[in-house]
Coordinates of C-alpha atoms in Angstrom, one line a residue:
M21 CA 0.0 0.0 0.0
K22 CA 1.3 3.4 -0.9
E23 CA 2.2 5.8 1.8
P24 CA 0.3 9.2 1.8
A25 CA 2.2 11.8 -0.2
D26 CA 2.4 14.2 2.7
V27 CA 4.0 11.6 4.9
R28 CA 6.3 10.5 2.1
A29 CA 7.3 14.1 1.5
S30 CA 8.1 14.7 5.1
R31 CA 10.2 11.5 5.3
Q32 CA 12.0 12.5 2.1
L33 CA 12.9 15.8 3.6
T34 CA 13.9 14.0 6.8
A35 CA 16.1 11.7 4.7
H36 CA 17.6 14.7 2.9
V37 CA 17.1 13.1 -0.5
L38 CA 15.3 16.1 -1.8
F39 CA 18.4 18.3 -2.1
G40 CA 21.0 15.6 -1.8
F41 CA 21.7 16.4 1.9
A42 CA 24.3 14.3 3.7
R43 CA 22.3 11.7 5.7
N44 CA 22.9 9.4 8.6
S45 CA 22.4 5.6 8.7
A46 CA 19.3 4.8 6.6
D47 CA 17.0 2.0 5.6
E48 CA 15.4 1.6 2.2
V49 CA 11.6 1.8 2.3
D50 CA 9.5 1.9 -0.9
G51 CA 12.7 2.7 -2.8
L52 CA 13.4 5.8 -0.7
L53 CA 16.3 6.3 1.6
V54 CA 14.9 7.3 5.0
T55 CA 16.3 7.5 8.5
E56 CA 13.3 5.8 10.1
A57 CA 10.6 3.8 8.3
R58 CA 7.6 4.8 10.4
R59 CA 8.6 8.2 11.7
S60 CA 5.8 10.8 12.4
P61 CA 5.9 13.6 9.9
K62 CA 5.0 16.1 12.7
E63 CA 7.8 15.4 15.2
L64 CA 11.3 14.1 15.1
D65 CA 14.3 13.5 17.5
T66 CA 17.6 14.4 16.1
C67 CA 20.9 16.1 17.1
V68 CA 22.6 19.4 16.5
V69 CA 25.5 19.5 14.0
S70 CA 26.4 23.2 14.4
C71 CA 25.0 26.4 15.8
V72 CA 26.7 29.7 14.9
P73 CA 25.7 33.4 15.5
A74 CA 23.9 34.9 12.5
E75 CA 21.5 37.7 11.5
L76 CA 18.1 37.6 9.8
T77 CA 16.5 40.4 7.9
V78 CA 12.7 40.5 8.5
E79 CA 10.0 43.0 7.5
N80 CA 8.0 44.5 10.3
N81 CA 5.1 46.9 9.4
G82 CA 6.7 47.6 6.0
K83 CA 10.1 48.3 7.5
K84 CA 13.1 46.0 7.3
E85 CA 15.0 45.1 10.5
K86 CA 17.7 42.8 11.5
L87 CA 17.3 40.1 14.2
K88 CA 20.3 38.6 15.9
G89 CA 20.2 34.8 16.4
F90 CA 21.8 31.6 15.3
N91 CA 22.0 29.5 12.2
L92 CA 21.3 25.9 13.2
K93 CA 22.2 22.8 11.2
L94 CA 20.7 19.4 12.2
K95 CA 21.5 15.8 11.5
D96 CA 18.0 15.4 10.2
T97 CA 15.0 17.7 9.8
I98 CA 11.3 17.6 8.9
L99 CA 11.1 21.4 8.5
F100 CA 10.8 22.4 4.8
P101 CA 13.2 25.1 3.6
E102 CA 11.5 27.6 1.4
G103 CA 11.6 26.8 -2.3
G104 CA 9.5 26.0 -5.4
G105 CA 7.2 29.0 -4.6
Q106 CA 6.4 27.6 -1.2
P107 CA 7.3 29.4 2.1
D108 CA 9.3 27.6 4.7
D109 CA 7.9 25.6 7.7
H110 CA 7.8 26.9 11.2
G111 CA 8.1 24.9 14.4
T112 CA 10.4 24.4 17.4
V113 CA 13.7 22.7 17.9
G114 CA 14.5 21.8 21.5
G115 CA 11.7 24.1 22.5
V116 CA 13.2 27.1 20.7
N117 CA 11.1 28.7 17.9
V118 CA 12.4 28.4 14.4
L119 CA 11.9 31.7 12.6
R120 CA 13.1 30.8 9.2
V121 CA 14.4 27.7 7.3
L122 CA 16.6 28.3 4.3
R123 CA 18.4 26.1 1.8
Q124 CA 22.1 26.7 1.5
G125 CA 23.4 24.4 -1.2
P126 CA 22.7 20.9 0.0
E127 CA 21.8 21.9 3.6
A128 CA 18.8 23.2 5.5
V129 CA 19.7 26.0 7.8
H130 CA 17.3 26.8 10.7
F131 CA 17.4 30.4 12.1
I132 CA 16.6 30.4 15.9
S133 CA 16.7 33.1 18.6
S134 CA 18.8 31.3 21.2
A135 CA 21.8 28.9 20.9
L136 CA 21.8 25.1 21.1
E137 CA 24.9 23.1 21.9
E138 CA 26.7 21.1 19.2
G139 CA 25.9 17.4 19.6
Q140 CA 22.9 18.1 21.8
E141 CA 19.9 15.8 21.3
V142 CA 16.8 17.8 20.3
H143 CA 13.2 17.3 19.5
I144 CA 11.7 18.9 16.4
K145 CA 8.0 19.8 16.4
L146 CA 6.4 21.0 13.2
D147 CA 3.7 23.7 13.0
W148 CA 1.4 21.3 11.3
E149 CA -1.4 23.9 10.7
R150 CA 0.9 26.1 8.7
R151 CA 2.4 23.1 6.8
F152 CA -1.1 21.7 5.9
D153 CA -2.2 25.1 4.7
H154 CA 0.8 25.3 2.4
M155 CA 0.2 21.7 1.2
Q156 CA -3.4 22.6 0.3
Q157 CA -2.4 25.8 -1.6
H158 CA 0.5 24.2 -3.4
S159 CA -1.4 21.1 -4.6
S160 CA -4.2 23.4 -5.7
Q161 CA -1.8 25.4 -7.7
H162 CA -0.6 22.2 -9.5
L163 CA -4.2 21.3 -10.2
I164 CA -5.3 24.7 -11.5
T165 CA -2.1 25.1 -13.6
A166 CA -2.6 21.7 -15.2
L167 CA -6.3 22.3 -16.1
A168 CA -5.8 25.9 -17.2
D169 CA -3.3 24.5 -19.7
T170 CA -5.3 21.6 -21.0
M171 CA -8.6 23.5 -21.1
F172 CA -7.5 26.8 -22.5
G173 CA -3.8 26.5 -23.3
Y174 CA -2.8 29.0 -20.6
K175 CA 0.7 28.2 -19.3
T176 CA 1.7 29.1 -15.8
T177 CA 4.8 31.3 -15.7
S178 CA 5.1 31.8 -11.9
W179 CA 3.0 31.6 -8.7
D180 CA 2.9 33.1 -5.2
L181 CA 1.7 31.4 -2.1
G182 CA 0.5 34.4 -0.1
R183 CA -0.5 34.6 3.6
Q184 CA -4.2 35.1 2.9
R185 CA -4.6 34.3 -0.8
S186 CA -2.5 32.9 -3.6
S187 CA -2.0 33.8 -7.2
I188 CA -0.9 32.1 -10.4
E189 CA 0.6 34.1 -13.2
L190 CA -0.9 32.9 -16.6
D191 CA 0.9 33.5 -19.8
T192 CA -2.0 35.4 -21.4
A193 CA -3.0 39.1 -21.6
T194 CA -6.7 38.4 -21.1
V195 CA -9.1 35.6 -20.3
K196 CA -12.4 35.1 -22.0
P197 CA -15.8 35.5 -20.1
G198 CA -16.8 32.3 -18.5
E199 CA -13.4 30.6 -18.6
M200 CA -12.6 31.1 -14.9
E201 CA -16.0 29.8 -13.9
A202 CA -15.5 26.7 -16.1
L203 CA -12.0 26.2 -14.6
E204 CA -13.3 26.4 -11.1
A205 CA -16.0 23.8 -11.8
A206 CA -13.4 21.5 -13.4
V207 CA -10.9 21.7 -10.5
N208 CA -13.6 21.0 -7.9
E209 CA -14.9 18.1 -10.0
K210 CA -11.4 16.6 -9.7
I211 CA -11.4 17.1 -5.9
R212 CA -14.7 15.3 -5.7
A213 CA -13.3 12.4 -7.8
H214 CA -10.9 11.6 -4.9
I215 CA -7.8 11.4 -7.2
P216 CA -4.6 10.3 -5.5
V217 CA -1.4 12.3 -5.5
A218 CA 1.9 10.4 -5.5
V219 CA 5.5 11.5 -5.0
N220 CA 8.1 9.6 -7.1
L221 CA 11.8 9.9 -7.2
L222 CA 13.6 9.5 -10.6
S223 CA 17.2 9.5 -11.5
V224 CA 18.4 12.4 -13.6
D225 CA 19.0 10.2 -16.7
D226 CA 15.5 8.5 -16.5
L227 CA 13.7 9.1 -19.8
A228 CA 10.5 9.7 -17.8
V229 CA 11.9 13.0 -16.6
E230 CA 11.5 14.5 -20.1
K231 CA 7.7 13.9 -20.0
V232 CA 7.0 15.9 -16.8
R233 CA 6.3 19.6 -16.4
S234 CA 9.4 21.5 -15.2
R235 CA 11.0 24.9 -15.2
G236 CA 14.4 23.2 -14.8
L237 CA 16.6 22.1 -11.9
P238 CA 18.6 24.5 -9.7
D239 CA 22.3 24.7 -10.4
D240 CA 23.2 23.1 -7.0
H241 CA 20.8 20.2 -7.4
A242 CA 22.1 16.8 -6.3
G243 CA 20.6 13.4 -6.1
P244 CA 17.3 12.0 -7.5
I245 CA 14.6 14.2 -9.1
R246 CA 11.3 14.5 -7.2
I247 CA 8.0 14.2 -9.2
V248 CA 4.6 15.1 -7.9
D249 CA 2.0 13.1 -9.8
I250 CA -1.7 13.8 -9.7
E251 CA -3.0 10.6 -11.2
G252 CA -4.2 11.1 -14.8
V253 CA -4.0 14.9 -14.5
D254 CA -0.5 16.2 -14.1
A255 CA 3.1 15.2 -13.4
N256 CA 5.4 18.0 -12.3
M257 CA 8.9 18.3 -11.0
C258 CA 8.5 19.9 -7.6
C259 CA 10.4 20.2 -4.2
G260 CA 7.3 21.3 -2.2
T261 CA 5.0 19.4 0.2
H262 CA 1.6 18.1 -1.1
V263 CA -1.6 16.4 0.0
S264 CA -1.9 12.6 -0.7
N265 CA -5.3 12.9 -2.3
L266 CA -7.1 15.8 -4.0
S267 CA -10.1 15.3 -1.7
H268 CA -7.8 16.8 1.1
L269 CA -8.1 20.1 -0.7
Q270 CA -11.8 20.2 0.3
V271 CA -12.6 23.0 -2.2
I272 CA -11.0 25.6 -4.5
K273 CA -12.4 29.1 -5.0
I274 CA -11.1 31.2 -7.8
L275 CA -11.8 34.8 -6.7
G276 CA -11.0 36.3 -10.0
T277 CA -8.3 37.6 -12.2
E278 CA -6.4 40.9 -12.5
K279 CA -3.9 42.4 -14.9
G280 CA -0.4 41.2 -14.3
K281 CA 2.9 42.1 -15.8
K282 CA 3.3 42.7 -19.5
N283 CA 0.9 40.4 -21.4
K284 CA 0.2 38.3 -18.2
T285 CA -2.9 37.7 -16.1
N286 CA -2.9 36.9 -12.4
L287 CA -5.4 34.3 -11.2
I288 CA -6.3 34.7 -7.5
F289 CA -7.5 31.7 -5.6
L290 CA -8.1 30.2 -2.2
A291 CA -8.1 26.5 -1.2
G292 CA -9.1 24.3 1.7
N293 CA -9.3 25.8 5.1
R294 CA -8.7 29.3 3.7
V295 CA -12.1 29.0 1.9
L296 CA -13.8 28.3 5.2
K297 CA -12.0 31.2 6.9
Y298 CA -12.9 33.5 4.1
A299 CA -16.6 32.4 4.3
E300 CA -16.6 33.1 8.0
K301 CA -15.0 36.5 7.7
S302 CA -17.3 37.5 4.9
Y303 CA -20.4 36.4 6.9
N304 CA -19.2 38.5 9.9
I305 CA -18.6 41.5 7.7
E306 CA -22.1 41.0 6.2
K307 CA -23.7 40.9 9.7
S308 CA -21.9 44.1 10.7
L309 CA -22.9 45.9 7.5
T310 CA -26.5 44.8 7.9
A311 CA -26.6 46.3 11.4
L312 CA -24.9 49.5 10.3
L313 CA -26.8 50.1 7.1
K314 CA -30.2 48.7 8.3
T315 CA -30.6 46.8 5.1
G316 CA -30.4 43.2 3.9
A317 CA -27.1 41.9 2.4
D318 CA -28.5 42.2 -1.2
E319 CA -29.0 45.9 -0.7
H320 CA -25.6 46.7 0.9
V321 CA -24.0 48.0 -2.4
D322 CA -26.9 50.3 -3.1
A323 CA -26.9 51.6 0.5
V324 CA -23.2 52.3 0.5
D325 CA -23.4 54.0 -2.9
K326 CA -26.1 56.3 -1.6
L327 CA -24.0 57.1 1.5
Q328 CA -21.0 57.9 -0.6
K329 CA -23.0 60.3 -2.7
T330 CA -24.4 62.0 0.4
V331 CA -20.9 62.3 1.9
K332 CA -19.7 63.9 -1.4
R333 CA -22.5 66.5 -1.3
L334 CA -21.8 67.3 2.4
Q335 CA -18.1 67.6 1.7
K336 CA -18.8 70.0 -1.1
S337 CA -21.1 72.1 1.1
N338 CA -18.5 72.0 3.9
L339 CA -15.8 73.3 1.5
I340 CA -18.0 76.2 0.4
I341 CA -18.6 77.1 4.1
L342 CA -14.9 76.8 4.9
R343 CA -14.0 79.2 2.1
E344 CA -16.6 81.7 3.1
M345 CA -15.5 81.4 6.7
A346 CA -11.8 82.0 5.7
V347 CA -12.8 85.2 4.0
L348 CA -14.8 86.4 7.0
I349 CA -11.9 85.5 9.4
A350 CA -9.4 87.6 7.3
Q351 CA -11.8 90.5 6.9
N352 CA -12.5 90.6 10.7
F353 CA -8.7 90.8 11.4
K354 CA -8.2 93.6 8.7
N355 CA -11.1 95.6 10.2
K356 CA -9.5 95.8 13.7
P357 CA -8.0 99.2 14.3
D358 CA -5.3 97.7 16.6
R359 CA -4.7 94.6 14.6
G360 CA -0.9 94.8 14.8
N361 CA 1.6 92.9 12.6
F362 CA 0.9 89.3 13.7
F363 CA -2.1 87.0 13.0
S364 CA -2.4 83.4 14.3
F365 CA -5.3 81.1 13.8
H366 CA -6.0 77.3 14.2
N367 CA -9.0 75.4 12.8
K368 CA -9.5 71.7 13.3
D369 CA -11.4 71.1 10.0
G370 CA -9.5 73.4 7.6
D371 CA -7.2 72.5 4.7
N372 CA -4.5 74.1 2.6
E373 CA -7.0 76.1 0.6
F374 CA -8.6 77.4 3.7
M375 CA -5.2 78.7 5.0
N376 CA -4.2 80.2 1.7
I377 CA -7.5 82.1 1.3
I378 CA -6.9 83.7 4.8
A379 CA -3.3 84.6 3.9
N380 CA -4.2 86.1 0.6
E381 CA -7.1 88.1 2.0
I382 CA -5.0 89.6 4.8
G383 CA -1.9 90.1 2.7
F384 CA 1.5 89.3 4.2
Q385 CA 3.8 92.0 3.0
D386 CA 3.9 93.7 6.4
T387 CA 2.1 91.0 8.5
V388 CA 3.4 87.7 9.9
I389 CA 0.7 85.1 9.5
F390 CA 0.7 81.7 11.2
L391 CA -2.1 79.2 10.4
T392 CA -2.6 75.6 11.4
V393 CA -5.3 73.0 10.8
G394 CA -5.8 69.5 12.3
E395 CA -6.0 67.9 15.7
E396 CA -4.6 70.3 18.4
K397 CA -2.4 67.6 19.9
G398 CA -1.9 65.5 16.7
A399 CA -0.9 65.8 13.1
G400 CA -2.0 68.6 10.7
L401 CA -0.9 71.2 8.2
F402 CA 0.7 74.6 8.7
L403 CA 1.2 77.8 6.8
L404 CA 3.7 80.6 7.6
A405 CA 3.4 83.8 5.5
G406 CA 5.0 87.2 5.8
P407 CA 8.0 89.3 4.8
E408 CA 10.4 87.0 3.0
N409 CA 13.4 87.6 5.2
I410 CA 11.5 86.6 8.4
V411 CA 9.9 83.6 6.7
T412 CA 13.2 82.4 5.4
E413 CA 14.9 82.8 8.8
V414 CA 12.1 81.4 11.1
G415 CA 10.4 78.9 8.8
P416 CA 12.7 75.9 9.4
R417 CA 12.6 76.5 13.2
V418 CA 8.8 76.5 13.1
S419 CA 8.8 73.3 11.0
E420 CA 11.2 71.7 13.6
L421 CA 8.9 72.6 16.5
L422 CA 6.0 71.0 14.7
Q423 CA 8.0 67.9 13.7
G424 CA 7.1 68.8 10.1
K425 CA 8.3 68.8 6.6
A426 CA 7.8 71.9 4.5
A427 CA 9.0 74.1 1.6
G428 CA 8.6 77.7 0.8
K429 CA 9.2 80.6 -1.6
A430 CA 8.1 84.2 -2.0
G431 CA 7.1 84.8 1.6
R432 CA 5.3 81.4 2.1
Y433 CA 6.4 78.4 4.0
Q434 CA 4.0 75.5 4.4
G435 CA 3.8 71.8 4.8
K436 CA 2.8 68.9 7.0
A437 CA 3.1 68.9 10.8
N438 CA 3.4 65.5 12.5
S439 CA 2.6 67.1 15.9
L440 CA 0.9 70.4 16.8
V441 CA 1.7 70.0 20.5
K442 CA 4.3 72.8 20.4
R443 CA 2.1 75.2 18.4
A444 CA 2.2 77.7 21.2
E445 CA 6.0 77.8 21.2
A446 CA 6.0 78.3 17.4
E447 CA 3.5 81.1 17.8
A448 CA 5.6 82.8 20.5
L449 CA 8.7 82.6 18.3
L450 CA 6.8 84.2 15.3
K451 CA 5.2 86.9 17.5
E452 CA 8.7 87.9 18.7
H453 CA 10.0 88.3 15.2
S454 CA 6.8 90.2 14.1
C455 CA 7.7 92.9 16.6
K456 CA 10.6 93.9 14.4
L457 CA 8.2 95.0 11.7
P458 CA 7.4 98.7 11.5
T459 CA 3.8 99.6 12.5
G460 CA 1.7 101.3 9.8
E461 CA -1.6 101.5 8.0
E462 CA -2.7 99.0 5.4

């Protein structure tokens, strides 16, 4: 009886035959060199070969940062190093979290946060939920790729296993109406047909290698070639982990397509447990919208459309009021007999146009004007206007106080303020400099 493909894949990785890793004493089972015939694919006891200080670059909230840790090499591993479009496995080694698994030539390198001793016996525990998710998405990609080719002649040029949804790049500028619906029906029919998936190892010179789909071998490949075979559907050279039967995919949902790179189309899909999570999330969003909009789900789009149109009308009316308000504020200052040479004003709801109207109405040839809009203790916008020599001298200092970024010319200096907390200090500085101006009539 054939062993399930996911167990075989794990054992093949354990045996290090996938990349030609150096291996320990092995038995031959079903033609595969493995370290233990009936080892669990989720846990493994092994020992540390080496553990050296290292750094890992990670992305955190869009910013790259370096983590200090250790590169760990083990005698055996069940943790998949990223490759073939599939991300790496996560898990623990000796109770220490594995943050990344990379392939360096013929070896798997595990990045961990704290050191382990060379020769130390350790227990590996695989994050099975993550692994099974990747298996579902990867096997689904093989299935979609195969049927997109046979049904429509669309070749796959690349694919991406994303955290929430995955995409396949098809070598076509456009797809015809109805094709994606037909493709989705076809892949799900294959899932219902309970088609087995096998993993076979072939020698490099085996003539059967020429008959399988492949984008070529890596330059540092060593050992046998791994073929993932969906019975009667597809045979593909692949280093990734896969389900043992298409029924384990549960269901595939093709969300749609979008324009890709030059003359390419990206097909977006979900598979297996991701479809269930997507359905649950969508239902919760639907419930929330129903409560907010006071309409049924079928009327949500129309209700939101009406709200958007209402908001646009209100925003337009608000802009008109703000402009009229800006003119009145300027005129009120100009009509004061003792107005002086300095004017400062803050408005929470204004914008750049609001400030510029005030500055233009007052005139800033002999008056220093300081205007801000936004949250009083938060971010906003600012405008400094006045005699060019004063603006040039004080502008950068005002910008610094407001933690801002600005530019100026011809007596204006304006930009964004990341914090208006020190607005009073900026105002005092400007007021001091405005005292140097001569007092006169308009």
